[in-house]
Amino acid sequence: MPAGGLTEDEQAAPPRRRPVALQALVHAALVDYPRYLDPETGRRCAPERLVEWMALQRRMRERFPAAVQAIGFSRWKKPIVRAFLAGSEVTFQRRAAAAAALPGGCVAVWGGRRVAGQAGDGAAWLRLEDGFLRSVGLGADLVRPLSWVVDGEGLYYDATRPSALERLLQHQSFDAALCRRAAALRERLVQAGLSKYNVGHGRWRRPAGATVVLVAGQVEADASIALGAGAVRTNLALLQEARRAHPAAHLVYKPHPDVVAGLRAGGASERELLRCCDEVVRDVPIVQLLDQVDEVHVITSLAGFEALLRQRRVVVHGLPFYAGWGLTEDRMTTPRRSRRLGLDELVAGTLLLYPTYVSRRTGHFTTAERALDELLQWRAEGAGRAPWRTRLLRPLLRRLTA
């Protein structure tokens, strides 16, 4: 394209073309002349926004090897695996032995699943797990996630060994801009009342004139208990510890949403639990409780992290990813976590840098901030309660999600 002084032209430029500076040419060709649409909102945007989005896609697509063998994933998870590992060609195998012929390859599995066989000498292992801002609705109800984590070192809930999240929190340099971004995200999350699953429809009000302590129940067979708990390993034991610490407090127990939904087995009977607490709260969003209580006791529950976002006092009886950094009152410690973090540094590592987010709208990678936008829209659409057909088929869904 002849441009009057910027190129060596074999033909004379027409009179209407006058010499221009390179910056003017670039601005006219790339900024003024085209129209750009934001790929996530469909609205007009500046070219810088599109460049930013394309850079994110390229960066996320280049994280892993070209070929990944995914082992043992249920049928409904397979398209989700492909979306979260976009950029790699994913081949699904039922057993690790099928991938054994790929020395030095890359193998993906769900969570801490142990697989039979040896998948290639020197193979890289990727462990996939739900992220911290997942969905509106439970994963066991086959609700598609907005975020997963893909960890090539361990798992964030496995305290027996390091994970990519632990390494990031121990060594990452959190600059001022990243911390401001984390603070803005945290404030939006708290203001919007969002949590991991965003389930529950009831209302709750704290009793007047008493110290109120929330005890967050867990699925006692959960891997985070097996890999992150110490002496306190059951919900009943957790309640007993909270009662010993606060004999005169109003103790509120909230069972895990999967237990309330009948998707996972509970621990002790309700009668036993009621001996140690004053109230059991089921169909109330966890954030509504966190906004009103004085203190939260957990083993390894994510509710402890969500309480930290609201700057509540958190007593931790296990060793979840957010413990050991000086922000919680810890009953267990590990020498691997020697750093003291600010709250927004913890948020930056946990919500901005560690998870992978995939847009429900586009099916492509997105940011934590955009995932939050989509969660808010999702919740506004009233998608939080599972349809009656889903609730009826929950025993079958439990097997499908295994």
PDB file of C-alpha atoms in Angstrom, residues 70-332:
ATOM      1  CA  ALA A  70      -6.445 -37.764  29.729  1.00  0.00           C
ATOM      2  CA  ILE A  71      -7.154 -40.826  31.832  1.00  0.00           C
ATOM      3  CA  GLY A  72     -10.381 -41.947  33.477  1.00  0.00           C
ATOM      4  CA  PHE A  73     -12.687 -38.994  32.741  1.00  0.00           C
ATOM      5  CA  SER A  74     -16.445 -39.506  32.625  1.00  0.00           C
ATOM      6  CA  ARG A  75     -18.279 -38.743  29.392  1.00  0.00           C
ATOM      7  CA  TRP A  76     -19.759 -35.459  30.590  1.00  0.00           C
ATOM      8  CA  LYS A  77     -16.347 -34.109  31.623  1.00  0.00           C
ATOM      9  CA  LYS A  78     -14.584 -34.818  28.321  1.00  0.00           C
ATOM     10  CA  PRO A  79     -15.643 -31.637  26.450  1.00  0.00           C
ATOM     11  CA  ILE A  80     -14.825 -29.615  29.565  1.00  0.00           C
ATOM     12  CA  VAL A  81     -11.332 -31.127  29.700  1.00  0.00           C
ATOM     13  CA  ARG A  82     -10.803 -30.149  26.063  1.00  0.00           C
ATOM     14  CA  ALA A  83     -11.920 -26.587  26.796  1.00  0.00           C
ATOM     15  CA  PHE A  84      -9.627 -26.168  29.799  1.00  0.00           C
ATOM     16  CA  LEU A  85      -6.678 -27.763  27.982  1.00  0.00           C
ATOM     17  CA  ALA A  86      -7.315 -25.936  24.708  1.00  0.00           C
ATOM     18  CA  GLY A  87      -4.081 -25.644  22.749  1.00  0.00           C
ATOM     19  CA  SER A  88      -3.257 -29.297  23.365  1.00  0.00           C
ATOM     20  CA  GLU A  89      -4.660 -32.251  21.475  1.00  0.00           C
ATOM     21  CA  VAL A  90      -6.399 -34.295  24.161  1.00  0.00           C
ATOM     22  CA  THR A  91      -6.806 -38.054  23.742  1.00  0.00           C
ATOM     23  CA  PHE A  92      -8.930 -39.886  26.292  1.00  0.00           C
ATOM     24  CA  GLN A  93      -7.898 -43.231  27.756  1.00  0.00           C
ATOM     25  CA  ARG A  94      -9.702 -45.351  30.293  1.00  0.00           C
ATOM     26  CA  ARG A  95      -6.525 -46.607  31.976  1.00  0.00           C
ATOM     27  CA  ALA A  96      -2.989 -45.394  32.428  1.00  0.00           C
ATOM     28  CA  ALA A  97      -1.624 -48.506  30.737  1.00  0.00           C
ATOM     29  CA  ALA A  98      -2.983 -47.188  27.433  1.00  0.00           C
ATOM     30  CA  ALA A  99      -0.689 -44.172  27.741  1.00  0.00           C
ATOM     31  CA  ALA A 100       2.375 -46.182  28.730  1.00  0.00           C
ATOM     32  CA  ALA A 101       3.689 -46.155  25.167  1.00  0.00           C
ATOM     33  CA  LEU A 102       4.217 -42.395  25.319  1.00  0.00           C
ATOM     34  CA  PRO A 103       7.513 -41.862  27.175  1.00  0.00           C
ATOM     35  CA  GLY A 104       7.960 -38.277  28.220  1.00  0.00           C
ATOM     36  CA  GLY A 105       4.339 -37.464  27.401  1.00  0.00           C
ATOM     37  CA  CYS A 106       1.778 -35.517  29.383  1.00  0.00           C
ATOM     38  CA  VAL A 107      -0.974 -37.236  31.355  1.00  0.00           C
ATOM     39  CA  ALA A 108      -4.045 -35.529  32.855  1.00  0.00           C
ATOM     40  CA  VAL A 109      -6.187 -37.029  35.632  1.00  0.00           C
ATOM     41  CA  TRP A 110      -8.977 -35.732  37.836  1.00  0.00           C
ATOM     42  CA  GLY A 111      -8.011 -34.683  41.347  1.00  0.00           C
ATOM     43  CA  GLY A 112      -5.897 -37.034  43.388  1.00  0.00           C
ATOM     44  CA  ARG A 113      -7.122 -40.100  41.528  1.00  0.00           C
ATOM     45  CA  ARG A 114      -4.724 -43.019  41.635  1.00  0.00           C
ATOM     46  CA  VAL A 115      -4.448 -44.753  38.275  1.00  0.00           C
ATOM     47  CA  ALA A 116      -3.272 -48.285  37.641  1.00  0.00           C
ATOM     48  CA  GLY A 117      -0.192 -48.694  35.500  1.00  0.00           C
ATOM     49  CA  GLN A 118       2.729 -46.438  34.685  1.00  0.00           C
ATOM     50  CA  ALA A 119       1.974 -43.772  32.105  1.00  0.00           C
ATOM     51  CA  GLY A 120       5.280 -43.400  30.322  1.00  0.00           C
ATOM     52  CA  ASP A 121       8.751 -42.864  31.765  1.00  0.00           C
ATOM     53  CA  GLY A 122       9.227 -39.249  32.739  1.00  0.00           C
ATOM     54  CA  ALA A 123       5.640 -38.311  31.932  1.00  0.00           C
ATOM     55  CA  ALA A 124       4.389 -34.950  33.137  1.00  0.00           C
ATOM     56  CA  TRP A 125       1.246 -35.207  35.256  1.00  0.00           C
ATOM     57  CA  LEU A 126      -1.523 -32.636  35.271  1.00  0.00           C
ATOM     58  CA  ARG A 127      -4.136 -32.848  38.008  1.00  0.00           C
ATOM     59  CA  LEU A 128      -7.439 -31.125  37.354  1.00  0.00           C
ATOM     60  CA  GLU A 129      -9.846 -29.974  40.055  1.00  0.00           C
ATOM     61  CA  ASP A 130     -12.682 -27.505  40.604  1.00  0.00           C
ATOM     62  CA  GLY A 131     -11.661 -23.880  40.945  1.00  0.00           C
ATOM     63  CA  PHE A 132     -12.661 -21.503  43.715  1.00  0.00           C
ATOM     64  CA  LEU A 133     -15.254 -19.559  41.689  1.00  0.00           C
ATOM     65  CA  ARG A 134     -16.852 -22.516  40.014  1.00  0.00           C
ATOM     66  CA  SER A 135     -20.511 -22.158  39.153  1.00  0.00           C
ATOM     67  CA  VAL A 136     -24.086 -21.494  40.177  1.00  0.00           C
ATOM     68  CA  GLY A 137     -25.009 -25.003  41.264  1.00  0.00           C
ATOM     69  CA  LEU A 138     -23.127 -28.142  42.286  1.00  0.00           C
ATOM     70  CA  GLY A 139     -20.620 -29.945  40.114  1.00  0.00           C
ATOM     71  CA  ALA A 140     -22.219 -33.242  41.104  1.00  0.00           C
ATOM     72  CA  ASP A 141     -25.413 -31.980  39.403  1.00  0.00           C
ATOM     73  CA  LEU A 142     -23.406 -31.791  36.138  1.00  0.00           C
ATOM     74  CA  VAL A 143     -23.319 -27.988  36.248  1.00  0.00           C
ATOM     75  CA  ARG A 144     -20.580 -26.872  33.859  1.00  0.00           C
ATOM     76  CA  PRO A 145     -17.738 -25.003  35.603  1.00  0.00           C
ATOM     77  CA  LEU A 146     -16.358 -21.556  34.925  1.00  0.00           C
ATOM     78  CA  SER A 147     -13.054 -22.412  36.589  1.00  0.00           C
ATOM     79  CA  TRP A 148     -10.838 -25.410  37.124  1.00  0.00           C
ATOM     80  CA  VAL A 149      -7.287 -25.577  38.359  1.00  0.00           C
ATOM     81  CA  VAL A 150      -4.665 -27.445  36.365  1.00  0.00           C
ATOM     82  CA  ASP A 151      -1.733 -28.263  38.627  1.00  0.00           C
ATOM     83  CA  GLY A 152       1.442 -29.885  37.345  1.00  0.00           C
ATOM     84  CA  GLU A 153       3.002 -30.273  40.802  1.00  0.00           C
ATOM     85  CA  GLY A 154       0.317 -31.543  43.180  1.00  0.00           C
ATOM     86  CA  LEU A 155      -3.095 -30.417  44.370  1.00  0.00           C
ATOM     87  CA  TYR A 156      -3.948 -27.343  46.377  1.00  0.00           C
ATOM     88  CA  TYR A 157      -5.766 -29.424  49.021  1.00  0.00           C
ATOM     89  CA  ASP A 158      -2.980 -32.014  49.390  1.00  0.00           C
ATOM     90  CA  ALA A 159      -0.937 -30.761  52.331  1.00  0.00           C
ATOM     91  CA  THR A 160       1.362 -33.800  52.224  1.00  0.00           C
ATOM     92  CA  ARG A 161       3.378 -32.294  49.355  1.00  0.00           C
ATOM     93  CA  PRO A 162       3.859 -28.969  47.558  1.00  0.00           C
ATOM     94  CA  SER A 163       1.451 -27.780  44.883  1.00  0.00           C
ATOM     95  CA  ALA A 164       1.776 -25.122  42.216  1.00  0.00           C
ATOM     96  CA  LEU A 165      -0.426 -22.878  44.369  1.00  0.00           C
ATOM     97  CA  GLU A 166       1.752 -23.328  47.448  1.00  0.00           C
ATOM     98  CA  ARG A 167       4.885 -22.606  45.432  1.00  0.00           C
ATOM     99  CA  LEU A 168       3.250 -19.523  43.927  1.00  0.00           C
ATOM    100  CA  LEU A 169       2.193 -18.190  47.334  1.00  0.00           C
ATOM    101  CA  GLN A 170       5.629 -18.894  48.800  1.00  0.00           C
ATOM    102  CA  HIS A 171       7.711 -17.322  46.028  1.00  0.00           C
ATOM    103  CA  GLN A 172       5.623 -15.068  43.747  1.00  0.00           C
ATOM    104  CA  SER A 173       6.390 -11.355  43.672  1.00  0.00           C
ATOM    105  CA  PHE A 174       3.058  -9.564  44.111  1.00  0.00           C
ATOM    106  CA  ASP A 175       3.482  -6.047  42.762  1.00  0.00           C
ATOM    107  CA  ALA A 176       1.234  -3.124  43.636  1.00  0.00           C
ATOM    108  CA  ALA A 177      -0.799  -3.342  40.421  1.00  0.00           C
ATOM    109  CA  LEU A 178      -1.570  -7.027  40.968  1.00  0.00           C
ATOM    110  CA  CYS A 179      -2.573  -6.385  44.576  1.00  0.00           C
ATOM    111  CA  ARG A 180      -4.880  -3.542  43.519  1.00  0.00           C
ATOM    112  CA  ARG A 181      -6.492  -5.880  41.012  1.00  0.00           C
ATOM    113  CA  ALA A 182      -6.897  -8.527  43.741  1.00  0.00           C
ATOM    114  CA  ALA A 183      -8.397  -6.003  46.160  1.00  0.00           C
ATOM    115  CA  ALA A 184     -10.930  -4.876  43.554  1.00  0.00           C
ATOM    116  CA  LEU A 185     -11.907  -8.494  42.829  1.00  0.00           C
ATOM    117  CA  ARG A 186     -12.218  -9.282  46.537  1.00  0.00           C
ATOM    118  CA  GLU A 187     -14.420  -6.253  47.151  1.00  0.00           C
ATOM    119  CA  ARG A 188     -16.679  -7.187  44.243  1.00  0.00           C
ATOM    120  CA  LEU A 189     -16.983 -10.778  45.472  1.00  0.00           C
ATOM    121  CA  VAL A 190     -17.926  -9.670  48.966  1.00  0.00           C
ATOM    122  CA  GLN A 191     -20.364  -7.038  47.738  1.00  0.00           C
ATOM    123  CA  ALA A 192     -22.016  -9.497  45.335  1.00  0.00           C
ATOM    124  CA  GLY A 193     -22.196 -12.258  47.945  1.00  0.00           C
ATOM    125  CA  LEU A 194     -20.611 -14.905  45.720  1.00  0.00           C
ATOM    126  CA  SER A 195     -18.963 -18.156  46.776  1.00  0.00           C
ATOM    127  CA  LYS A 196     -17.749 -21.336  45.071  1.00  0.00           C
ATOM    128  CA  TYR A 197     -21.116 -22.932  44.234  1.00  0.00           C
ATOM    129  CA  ASN A 198     -23.605 -20.127  45.014  1.00  0.00           C
ATOM    130  CA  VAL A 199     -26.377 -22.395  46.275  1.00  0.00           C
ATOM    131  CA  GLY A 200     -29.049 -21.888  48.930  1.00  0.00           C
ATOM    132  CA  HIS A 201     -32.201 -19.777  48.994  1.00  0.00           C
ATOM    133  CA  GLY A 202     -33.113 -19.335  52.664  1.00  0.00           C
ATOM    134  CA  ARG A 203     -32.603 -16.390  54.994  1.00  0.00           C
ATOM    135  CA  TRP A 204     -30.824 -16.273  58.328  1.00  0.00           C
ATOM    136  CA  ARG A 205     -30.372 -13.645  61.030  1.00  0.00           C
ATOM    137  CA  ARG A 206     -27.911 -13.907  63.870  1.00  0.00           C
ATOM    138  CA  PRO A 207     -29.296 -14.041  67.409  1.00  0.00           C
ATOM    139  CA  ALA A 208     -28.878 -10.884  69.435  1.00  0.00           C
ATOM    140  CA  GLY A 209     -26.583 -10.588  72.415  1.00  0.00           C
ATOM    141  CA  ALA A 210     -24.283 -13.540  71.775  1.00  0.00           C
ATOM    142  CA  THR A 211     -20.946 -14.320  70.188  1.00  0.00           C
ATOM    143  CA  VAL A 212     -21.762 -16.310  67.044  1.00  0.00           C
ATOM    144  CA  VAL A 213     -19.388 -18.976  65.766  1.00  0.00           C
ATOM    145  CA  LEU A 214     -19.902 -20.773  62.452  1.00  0.00           C
ATOM    146  CA  VAL A 215     -18.682 -24.335  62.010  1.00  0.00           C
ATOM    147  CA  ALA A 216     -18.434 -25.312  58.334  1.00  0.00           C
ATOM    148  CA  GLY A 217     -19.108 -28.992  57.724  1.00  0.00           C
ATOM    149  CA  GLN A 218     -17.377 -31.034  55.069  1.00  0.00           C
ATOM    150  CA  VAL A 219     -17.795 -34.336  53.277  1.00  0.00           C
ATOM    151  CA  GLU A 220     -15.832 -36.516  55.666  1.00  0.00           C
ATOM    152  CA  ALA A 221     -14.722 -38.868  52.875  1.00  0.00           C
ATOM    153  CA  ASP A 222     -13.375 -35.931  50.880  1.00  0.00           C
ATOM    154  CA  ALA A 223      -9.763 -36.020  49.722  1.00  0.00           C
ATOM    155  CA  SER A 224      -9.041 -32.688  51.398  1.00  0.00           C
ATOM    156  CA  ILE A 225      -9.752 -34.332  54.777  1.00  0.00           C
ATOM    157  CA  ALA A 226      -7.607 -37.367  53.985  1.00  0.00           C
ATOM    158  CA  LEU A 227      -4.713 -35.204  52.765  1.00  0.00           C
ATOM    159  CA  GLY A 228      -5.036 -32.087  54.894  1.00  0.00           C
ATOM    160  CA  ALA A 229      -6.525 -32.956  58.297  1.00  0.00           C
ATOM    161  CA  GLY A 230      -4.749 -33.678  61.551  1.00  0.00           C
ATOM    162  CA  ALA A 231      -6.306 -34.921  64.787  1.00  0.00           C
ATOM    163  CA  VAL A 232      -9.661 -33.317  63.957  1.00  0.00           C
ATOM    164  CA  ARG A 233     -11.037 -35.314  61.019  1.00  0.00           C
ATOM    165  CA  THR A 234     -14.826 -35.345  61.476  1.00  0.00           C
ATOM    166  CA  ASN A 235     -17.529 -32.720  61.637  1.00  0.00           C
ATOM    167  CA  LEU A 236     -18.497 -33.883  65.129  1.00  0.00           C
ATOM    168  CA  ALA A 237     -14.905 -33.491  66.367  1.00  0.00           C
ATOM    169  CA  LEU A 238     -14.757 -30.034  64.784  1.00  0.00           C
ATOM    170  CA  LEU A 239     -17.945 -28.997  66.569  1.00  0.00           C
ATOM    171  CA  GLN A 240     -16.606 -30.330  69.852  1.00  0.00           C
ATOM    172  CA  GLU A 241     -13.397 -28.310  69.444  1.00  0.00           C
ATOM    173  CA  ALA A 242     -15.373 -25.154  68.645  1.00  0.00           C
ATOM    174  CA  ARG A 243     -17.596 -25.713  71.689  1.00  0.00           C
ATOM    175  CA  ARG A 244     -14.586 -26.195  73.951  1.00  0.00           C
ATOM    176  CA  ALA A 245     -13.128 -22.921  72.665  1.00  0.00           C
ATOM    177  CA  HIS A 246     -16.449 -21.070  73.058  1.00  0.00           C
ATOM    178  CA  PRO A 247     -18.622 -22.697  75.740  1.00  0.00           C
ATOM    179  CA  ALA A 248     -21.042 -19.742  75.901  1.00  0.00           C
ATOM    180  CA  ALA A 249     -21.207 -18.873  72.183  1.00  0.00           C
ATOM    181  CA  HIS A 250     -24.102 -19.485  69.805  1.00  0.00           C
ATOM    182  CA  LEU A 251     -22.673 -22.278  67.656  1.00  0.00           C
ATOM    183  CA  VAL A 252     -24.060 -22.566  64.118  1.00  0.00           C
ATOM    184  CA  TYR A 253     -23.338 -25.662  62.055  1.00  0.00           C
ATOM    185  CA  LYS A 254     -23.701 -25.625  58.255  1.00  0.00           C
ATOM    186  CA  PRO A 255     -23.466 -29.015  56.511  1.00  0.00           C
ATOM    187  CA  HIS A 256     -21.669 -29.245  53.195  1.00  0.00           C
ATOM    188  CA  PRO A 257     -23.952 -28.526  50.170  1.00  0.00           C
ATOM    189  CA  ASP A 258     -23.267 -31.958  48.645  1.00  0.00           C
ATOM    190  CA  VAL A 259     -24.445 -33.610  51.879  1.00  0.00           C
ATOM    191  CA  VAL A 260     -27.564 -31.432  52.022  1.00  0.00           C
ATOM    192  CA  ALA A 261     -28.307 -32.334  48.381  1.00  0.00           C
ATOM    193  CA  GLY A 262     -27.930 -36.047  49.109  1.00  0.00           C
ATOM    194  CA  LEU A 263     -25.008 -36.358  46.697  1.00  0.00           C
ATOM    195  CA  ARG A 264     -22.419 -37.317  49.321  1.00  0.00           C
ATOM    196  CA  ALA A 265     -22.667 -39.156  52.611  1.00  0.00           C
ATOM    197  CA  GLY A 266     -22.665 -37.187  55.847  1.00  0.00           C
ATOM    198  CA  GLY A 267     -20.841 -38.049  59.037  1.00  0.00           C
ATOM    199  CA  ALA A 268     -22.450 -38.178  62.455  1.00  0.00           C
ATOM    200  CA  SER A 269     -26.206 -38.096  62.832  1.00  0.00           C
ATOM    201  CA  GLU A 270     -28.006 -34.806  63.255  1.00  0.00           C
ATOM    202  CA  ARG A 271     -28.900 -35.753  66.825  1.00  0.00           C
ATOM    203  CA  GLU A 272     -25.221 -36.094  67.727  1.00  0.00           C
ATOM    204  CA  LEU A 273     -24.351 -32.807  66.006  1.00  0.00           C
ATOM    205  CA  LEU A 274     -27.132 -30.954  67.808  1.00  0.00           C
ATOM    206  CA  ARG A 275     -25.630 -31.909  71.152  1.00  0.00           C
ATOM    207  CA  CYS A 276     -22.630 -29.726  70.306  1.00  0.00           C
ATOM    208  CA  CYS A 277     -24.258 -26.807  68.492  1.00  0.00           C
ATOM    209  CA  ASP A 278     -27.222 -24.502  68.929  1.00  0.00           C
ATOM    210  CA  GLU A 279     -28.433 -24.457  65.343  1.00  0.00           C
ATOM    211  CA  VAL A 280     -28.075 -26.374  62.068  1.00  0.00           C
ATOM    212  CA  VAL A 281     -28.502 -24.219  58.954  1.00  0.00           C
ATOM    213  CA  ARG A 282     -28.956 -25.906  55.579  1.00  0.00           C
ATOM    214  CA  ASP A 283     -30.578 -23.971  52.735  1.00  0.00           C
ATOM    215  CA  VAL A 284     -28.890 -20.629  53.378  1.00  0.00           C
ATOM    216  CA  PRO A 285     -26.041 -19.292  51.205  1.00  0.00           C
ATOM    217  CA  ILE A 286     -22.751 -19.620  53.056  1.00  0.00           C
ATOM    218  CA  VAL A 287     -21.883 -15.963  52.417  1.00  0.00           C
ATOM    219  CA  GLN A 288     -25.013 -14.834  54.239  1.00  0.00           C
ATOM    220  CA  LEU A 289     -23.717 -16.605  57.342  1.00  0.00           C
ATOM    221  CA  LEU A 290     -20.156 -15.350  56.886  1.00  0.00           C
ATOM    222  CA  ASP A 291     -21.387 -11.764  56.757  1.00  0.00           C
ATOM    223  CA  GLN A 292     -22.979 -12.075  60.200  1.00  0.00           C
ATOM    224  CA  VAL A 293     -20.814 -14.348  62.363  1.00  0.00           C
ATOM    225  CA  ASP A 294     -17.863 -13.410  64.548  1.00  0.00           C
ATOM    226  CA  GLU A 295     -15.641 -16.423  63.961  1.00  0.00           C
ATOM    227  CA  VAL A 296     -15.416 -19.445  61.661  1.00  0.00           C
ATOM    228  CA  HIS A 297     -14.029 -22.912  62.467  1.00  0.00           C
ATOM    229  CA  VAL A 298     -13.031 -25.257  59.649  1.00  0.00           C
ATOM    230  CA  ILE A 299     -10.938 -28.338  59.019  1.00  0.00           C
ATOM    231  CA  THR A 300      -9.934 -27.643  55.409  1.00  0.00           C
ATOM    232  CA  SER A 301     -13.160 -26.128  54.021  1.00  0.00           C
ATOM    233  CA  LEU A 302     -13.062 -23.393  51.390  1.00  0.00           C
ATOM    234  CA  ALA A 303     -15.493 -21.569  53.682  1.00  0.00           C
ATOM    235  CA  GLY A 304     -12.423 -20.519  55.670  1.00  0.00           C
ATOM    236  CA  PHE A 305     -10.976 -18.749  52.634  1.00  0.00           C
ATOM    237  CA  GLU A 306     -14.336 -17.133  51.901  1.00  0.00           C
ATOM    238  CA  ALA A 307     -14.441 -15.952  55.521  1.00  0.00           C
ATOM    239  CA  LEU A 308     -10.986 -14.406  55.103  1.00  0.00           C
ATOM    240  CA  LEU A 309     -12.274 -12.442  52.109  1.00  0.00           C
ATOM    241  CA  ARG A 310     -14.741 -10.874  54.553  1.00  0.00           C
ATOM    242  CA  GLN A 311     -11.960 -10.378  57.110  1.00  0.00           C
ATOM    243  CA  ARG A 312     -13.476 -12.714  59.675  1.00  0.00           C
ATOM    244  CA  ARG A 313     -11.419 -14.506  62.310  1.00  0.00           C
ATOM    245  CA  VAL A 314     -10.755 -18.030  60.995  1.00  0.00           C
ATOM    246  CA  VAL A 315      -9.621 -20.956  63.156  1.00  0.00           C
ATOM    247  CA  VAL A 316      -8.220 -23.782  61.024  1.00  0.00           C
ATOM    248  CA  HIS A 317      -7.880 -27.310  62.411  1.00  0.00           C
ATOM    249  CA  GLY A 318      -6.342 -28.793  59.249  1.00  0.00           C
ATOM    250  CA  LEU A 319      -3.916 -27.436  56.678  1.00  0.00           C
ATOM    251  CA  PRO A 320      -5.826 -25.974  53.708  1.00  0.00           C
ATOM    252  CA  PHE A 321      -4.042 -23.882  51.076  1.00  0.00           C
ATOM    253  CA  TYR A 322      -4.876 -20.569  52.820  1.00  0.00           C
ATOM    254  CA  ALA A 323      -3.429 -21.570  56.218  1.00  0.00           C
ATOM    255  CA  GLY A 324       0.151 -21.028  57.319  1.00  0.00           C
ATOM    256  CA  TRP A 325       0.574 -17.555  55.800  1.00  0.00           C
ATOM    257  CA  GLY A 326      -0.185 -15.517  58.932  1.00  0.00           C
ATOM    258  CA  LEU A 327      -3.829 -14.782  58.122  1.00  0.00           C
ATOM    259  CA  THR A 328      -5.511 -17.582  60.092  1.00  0.00           C
ATOM    260  CA  GLU A 329      -5.286 -19.084  63.569  1.00  0.00           C
ATOM    261  CA  ASP A 330      -3.697 -22.429  62.777  1.00  0.00           C
ATOM    262  CA  ARG A 331      -3.824 -25.686  64.710  1.00  0.00           C
ATOM    263  CA  MET A 332      -1.381 -27.274  62.223  1.00  0.00           C
TER     264      MET A 332
END
